[in-house]
mmCIF file of C-alpha atoms in Angstrom:
data_model
loop_
_atom_site.group_PDB
_atom_site.id
_atom_site.type_symbol
_atom_site.label_atom_id
_atom_site.label_comp_id
_atom_site.label_asym_id
_atom_site.label_seq_id
_atom_site.Cartn_x
_atom_site.Cartn_y
_atom_site.Cartn_z
ATOM 1 C CA MET A 1 24.708 -13.651 -0.774
ATOM 2 C CA ASP A 2 22.161 -14.853 -3.110
ATOM 3 C CA SER A 3 20.263 -12.431 -5.278
ATOM 4 C CA LEU A 4 16.743 -11.163 -4.419
ATOM 5 C CA VAL A 5 14.571 -12.616 -7.109
ATOM 6 C CA ILE A 6 11.124 -11.221 -7.818
ATOM 7 C CA ALA A 7 9.167 -12.480 -10.690
ATOM 8 C CA GLY A 8 12.109 -13.777 -12.453
ATOM 9 C CA ARG A 9 14.151 -10.604 -12.073
ATOM 10 C CA ALA A 10 17.275 -10.672 -9.882
ATOM 11 C CA PHE A 11 18.533 -7.789 -7.722
ATOM 12 C CA ARG A 12 21.900 -7.676 -5.781
ATOM 13 C CA SER A 13 20.643 -5.410 -3.179
ATOM 14 C CA ARG A 14 17.964 -6.372 -0.743
ATOM 15 C CA LEU A 15 17.174 -2.755 0.111
ATOM 16 C CA ILE A 16 14.216 -0.862 -1.624
ATOM 17 C CA VAL A 17 14.365 2.835 -1.207
ATOM 18 C CA GLY A 18 11.443 5.234 -1.342
ATOM 19 C CA THR A 19 11.569 8.738 -2.711
ATOM 20 C CA GLY A 20 8.855 10.650 -0.753
ATOM 21 C CA LYS A 21 10.816 12.410 2.061
ATOM 22 C CA TYR A 22 13.588 14.211 0.408
ATOM 23 C CA LYS A 23 13.923 17.931 0.142
ATOM 24 C CA SER A 24 14.961 18.139 -3.635
ATOM 25 C CA GLY A 25 15.578 15.960 -6.585
ATOM 26 C CA GLU A 26 19.452 16.413 -5.844
ATOM 27 C CA GLU A 27 19.117 15.180 -2.417
ATOM 28 C CA THR A 28 17.216 12.084 -3.674
ATOM 29 C CA ALA A 29 19.912 11.315 -6.165
ATOM 30 C CA LYS A 30 22.477 11.494 -3.533
ATOM 31 C CA ALA A 31 20.622 9.252 -1.082
ATOM 32 C CA LEU A 32 19.981 6.676 -3.735
ATOM 33 C CA GLU A 33 23.766 6.578 -4.538
ATOM 34 C CA ALA A 34 24.721 6.268 -0.971
ATOM 35 C CA SER A 35 22.069 3.425 -0.296
ATOM 36 C CA GLY A 36 23.474 0.982 -2.755
ATOM 37 C CA ALA A 37 19.883 0.062 -3.597
ATOM 38 C CA GLU A 38 18.786 -1.033 -7.132
ATOM 39 C CA MET A 39 14.964 -0.848 -6.747
ATOM 40 C CA VAL A 40 13.398 2.489 -6.028
ATOM 41 C CA THR A 41 9.826 3.298 -5.440
ATOM 42 C CA VAL A 42 8.085 6.526 -6.848
ATOM 43 C CA ALA A 43 4.488 7.494 -6.153
ATOM 44 C CA VAL A 44 2.586 7.966 -9.391
ATOM 45 C CA ARG A 45 0.336 10.453 -7.886
ATOM 46 C CA ARG A 46 3.194 12.614 -6.562
ATOM 47 C CA VAL A 47 5.530 12.823 -9.595
ATOM 48 C CA ASN A 48 5.301 15.266 -12.544
ATOM 49 C CA LEU A 49 4.567 12.994 -15.474
ATOM 50 C CA ASP A 50 4.948 15.874 -17.892
ATOM 51 C CA ARG A 51 8.604 15.168 -19.051
ATOM 52 C CA SER A 52 8.915 18.641 -20.778
ATOM 53 C CA LYS A 53 9.096 20.079 -17.079
ATOM 54 C CA GLU A 54 11.480 19.157 -14.102
ATOM 55 C CA SER A 55 10.340 15.903 -12.481
ATOM 56 C CA LEU A 56 11.796 13.611 -9.796
ATOM 57 C CA LEU A 57 12.243 11.236 -12.561
ATOM 58 C CA ASP A 58 14.939 13.430 -13.884
ATOM 59 C CA PHE A 59 17.023 12.492 -10.916
ATOM 60 C CA ILE A 60 16.619 8.711 -11.099
ATOM 61 C CA ASP A 61 18.796 7.043 -13.682
ATOM 62 C CA PRO A 62 16.703 4.222 -15.249
ATOM 63 C CA LYS A 63 19.830 2.493 -16.416
ATOM 64 C CA LYS A 64 21.052 2.350 -12.768
ATOM 65 C CA TYR A 65 17.879 1.815 -10.832
ATOM 66 C CA PHE A 66 14.689 -0.260 -11.435
ATOM 67 C CA LEU A 67 11.702 1.884 -10.933
ATOM 68 C CA LEU A 68 8.869 0.560 -8.996
ATOM 69 C CA PRO A 69 5.780 2.849 -9.216
ATOM 70 C CA ASN A 70 3.365 2.791 -6.219
ATOM 71 C CA THR A 71 -0.171 3.724 -5.611
ATOM 72 C CA ALA A 72 0.473 5.927 -2.472
ATOM 73 C CA GLY A 73 -2.431 8.256 -1.800
ATOM 74 C CA CYS A 74 -5.134 5.841 -3.016
ATOM 75 C CA TYR A 75 -8.103 5.015 -0.770
ATOM 76 C CA THR A 76 -10.080 2.540 -2.892
ATOM 77 C CA ALA A 77 -9.201 -0.402 -5.165
ATOM 78 C CA ASP A 78 -10.463 1.417 -8.162
ATOM 79 C CA ASP A 79 -8.390 4.448 -7.502
ATOM 80 C CA ALA A 80 -5.227 2.243 -7.100
ATOM 81 C CA ILE A 81 -6.035 0.194 -10.186
ATOM 82 C CA ARG A 82 -6.395 3.503 -12.212
ATOM 83 C CA THR A 83 -3.222 4.767 -10.839
ATOM 84 C CA ALA A 84 -1.381 1.731 -11.780
ATOM 85 C CA ARG A 85 -2.699 1.811 -15.209
ATOM 86 C CA LEU A 86 -1.595 5.445 -15.571
ATOM 87 C CA GLY A 87 1.930 4.626 -14.413
ATOM 88 C CA ARG A 88 2.039 1.835 -17.188
ATOM 89 C CA GLU A 89 0.471 4.162 -19.840
ATOM 90 C CA VAL A 90 3.126 6.864 -19.326
ATOM 91 C CA GLY A 91 5.872 4.358 -19.509
ATOM 92 C CA LEU A 92 6.969 3.979 -15.893
ATOM 93 C CA SER A 93 6.665 0.342 -15.519
ATOM 94 C CA ASP A 94 4.200 -2.721 -15.623
ATOM 95 C CA TRP A 95 5.345 -3.570 -12.063
ATOM 96 C CA VAL A 96 3.393 -1.750 -9.235
ATOM 97 C CA LYS A 97 3.577 -1.492 -5.552
ATOM 98 C CA ILE A 98 -0.011 -1.513 -4.612
ATOM 99 C CA GLU A 99 -1.001 0.653 -1.654
ATOM 100 C CA VAL A 100 -4.631 1.158 -0.709
ATOM 101 C CA ILE A 101 -4.845 3.070 2.609
ATOM 102 C CA GLY A 102 -7.751 2.246 4.869
ATOM 103 C CA ASP A 103 -7.025 4.753 7.600
ATOM 104 C CA GLN A 104 -5.746 8.250 7.017
ATOM 105 C CA LYS A 105 -4.242 8.663 10.448
ATOM 106 C CA THR A 106 -2.228 5.505 10.684
ATOM 107 C CA LEU A 107 -1.932 4.883 6.996
ATOM 108 C CA TYR A 108 -2.884 1.161 7.704
ATOM 109 C CA PRO A 109 -3.945 -0.739 4.567
ATOM 110 C CA ASP A 110 -7.423 -1.488 3.601
ATOM 111 C CA VAL A 111 -6.592 -5.251 2.975
ATOM 112 C CA ALA A 112 -9.889 -6.247 1.354
ATOM 113 C CA ALA A 113 -9.304 -3.442 -1.283
ATOM 114 C CA THR A 114 -5.706 -4.544 -1.559
ATOM 115 C CA ILE A 115 -6.579 -7.991 -2.424
ATOM 116 C CA GLU A 116 -9.077 -6.874 -5.045
ATOM 117 C CA ALA A 117 -6.725 -4.401 -6.719
ATOM 118 C CA THR A 118 -3.992 -7.152 -6.712
ATOM 119 C CA ARG A 119 -6.376 -9.726 -8.497
ATOM 120 C CA VAL A 120 -7.402 -7.180 -11.206
ATOM 121 C CA LEU A 121 -3.965 -5.847 -11.894
ATOM 122 C CA VAL A 122 -2.392 -9.310 -12.103
ATOM 123 C CA LYS A 123 -5.165 -10.327 -14.683
ATOM 124 C CA GLU A 124 -4.045 -7.314 -16.716
ATOM 125 C CA GLY A 125 -0.520 -8.415 -16.724
ATOM 126 C CA PHE A 126 1.036 -6.311 -13.919
ATOM 127 C CA THR A 127 3.761 -7.670 -11.539
ATOM 128 C CA VAL A 128 2.071 -6.587 -8.308
ATOM 129 C CA LEU A 129 3.895 -6.227 -4.900
ATOM 130 C CA PRO A 130 1.171 -5.280 -2.378
ATOM 131 C CA TYR A 131 1.721 -3.371 0.950
ATOM 132 C CA THR A 132 -0.353 -4.915 3.422
ATOM 133 C CA SER A 133 -0.896 -5.807 7.129
ATOM 134 C CA ASP A 134 1.135 -8.565 8.903
ATOM 135 C CA ASP A 135 -1.898 -10.852 8.871
ATOM 136 C CA PRO A 136 -0.767 -14.290 7.309
ATOM 137 C CA VAL A 137 -4.370 -15.165 6.061
ATOM 138 C CA VAL A 138 -4.278 -11.789 4.126
ATOM 139 C CA ALA A 139 -0.801 -12.562 2.913
ATOM 140 C CA GLN A 140 -1.934 -15.957 1.637
ATOM 141 C CA ARG A 141 -4.840 -14.470 -0.054
ATOM 142 C CA LEU A 142 -2.632 -11.948 -1.918
ATOM 143 C CA VAL A 143 -0.413 -14.766 -3.085
ATOM 144 C CA ASP A 144 -3.515 -16.600 -4.272
ATOM 145 C CA ALA A 145 -4.532 -13.548 -6.202
ATOM 146 C CA GLY A 146 -1.181 -13.516 -7.885
ATOM 147 C CA ALA A 147 1.118 -11.206 -6.003
ATOM 148 C CA SER A 148 4.693 -11.513 -6.896
ATOM 149 C CA SER A 149 5.923 -10.545 -3.378
ATOM 150 C CA VAL A 150 4.157 -9.548 -0.163
ATOM 151 C CA MET A 151 5.209 -6.319 1.639
ATOM 152 C CA PRO A 152 3.874 -6.321 5.165
ATOM 153 C CA LEU A 153 4.334 -3.419 7.488
ATOM 154 C CA GLY A 154 6.754 -3.528 10.502
ATOM 155 C CA ALA A 155 5.266 -0.462 11.966
ATOM 156 C CA PRO A 156 3.141 2.426 10.614
ATOM 157 C CA ILE A 157 4.324 4.137 7.376
ATOM 158 C CA GLY A 158 6.785 6.855 7.975
ATOM 159 C CA SER A 159 7.044 6.240 11.910
ATOM 160 C CA GLY A 160 10.568 4.998 11.837
ATOM 161 C CA LEU A 161 9.526 2.992 15.019
ATOM 162 C CA GLY A 162 11.309 -0.152 13.877
ATOM 163 C CA ILE A 163 9.828 -3.570 13.790
ATOM 164 C CA GLN A 164 7.049 -3.657 16.336
ATOM 165 C CA ASN A 165 5.414 -7.005 15.326
ATOM 166 C CA VAL A 166 8.123 -9.594 15.558
ATOM 167 C CA ALA A 167 5.937 -12.430 16.592
ATOM 168 C CA ASN A 168 3.493 -11.791 13.793
ATOM 169 C CA LEU A 169 6.277 -11.487 11.099
ATOM 170 C CA ARG A 170 7.776 -14.833 12.246
ATOM 171 C CA ILE A 171 4.443 -16.562 11.743
ATOM 172 C CA LEU A 172 4.024 -14.874 8.414
ATOM 173 C CA ARG A 173 7.420 -16.101 7.322
ATOM 174 C CA GLU A 174 6.773 -19.656 8.212
ATOM 175 C CA ILE A 175 3.419 -19.665 6.242
ATOM 176 C CA ILE A 176 4.466 -17.799 3.264
ATOM 177 C CA THR A 177 7.283 -19.431 1.357
ATOM 178 C CA SER A 178 6.340 -19.234 -2.404
ATOM 179 C CA VAL A 179 7.086 -15.609 -2.899
ATOM 180 C CA PRO A 180 9.634 -13.117 -1.477
ATOM 181 C CA LEU A 181 8.626 -11.211 1.701
ATOM 182 C CA VAL A 182 9.714 -7.563 2.185
ATOM 183 C CA VAL A 183 9.310 -5.797 5.381
ATOM 184 C CA ASP A 184 7.720 -2.526 4.330
ATOM 185 C CA ALA A 185 7.330 0.661 6.619
ATOM 186 C CA GLY A 186 8.666 1.388 9.930
ATOM 187 C CA VAL A 187 12.192 0.621 9.285
ATOM 188 C CA GLY A 188 14.320 3.653 10.672
ATOM 189 C CA ILE A 189 17.760 2.514 11.294
ATOM 190 C CA PRO A 190 20.105 -0.116 9.974
ATOM 191 C CA SER A 191 19.669 -2.574 12.800
ATOM 192 C CA ASP A 192 15.817 -2.675 11.896
ATOM 193 C CA ALA A 193 16.849 -4.010 8.425
ATOM 194 C CA THR A 194 19.255 -6.486 10.164
ATOM 195 C CA LEU A 195 16.419 -7.713 12.450
ATOM 196 C CA ALA A 196 14.189 -8.145 9.274
ATOM 197 C CA MET A 197 16.766 -10.409 7.771
ATOM 198 C CA GLU A 198 17.317 -12.327 11.023
ATOM 199 C CA LEU A 199 13.436 -12.962 10.880
ATOM 200 C CA GLY A 200 14.020 -14.539 7.351
ATOM 201 C CA PHE A 201 12.614 -11.788 5.310
ATOM 202 C CA ASP A 202 13.980 -11.285 1.787
ATOM 203 C CA ALA A 203 14.245 -7.508 1.610
ATOM 204 C CA VAL A 204 13.359 -4.224 3.225
#
């Protein structure tokens, strides 16, 4: 199988793993090892950045995993931009998964704010991977803003409902061909990941 290539960087695994739902750092480390993933997302706002104290980062080997900071918990473009800058300033990465939430209950994205944050951060030299809706018009605007990948939801964040929007994702895949597409959110079981690949997506 060909490598997943984002912004010129190649990954053997097409699985991107989050770190928000484990009980402990030890459990996180075991889950990452079992997953075979190479890219790991970490919420900048939820990690202890004071390295003199125990932090989730102590359980993620930077020689083994590529760290992708995210802006989870942000509700405005300005907040997401500040959070991304903080992640870079403390040495996490100049890559960032942008999340700007528009609705607290469903955690659906604020797509206008996401586009704005993407545009600003790309100009500042970030490699931006935005979490977004399955709207192909929005996806194209993110690509036009300089996104290195687009990450549409398959179902609400944390729901584990599987891919609920097959028709929309098919349309999005047909339209967006210049950057990798990653199904983000809703993937609950291995067959959900398989379906994403069958739809032509590059990673989950």
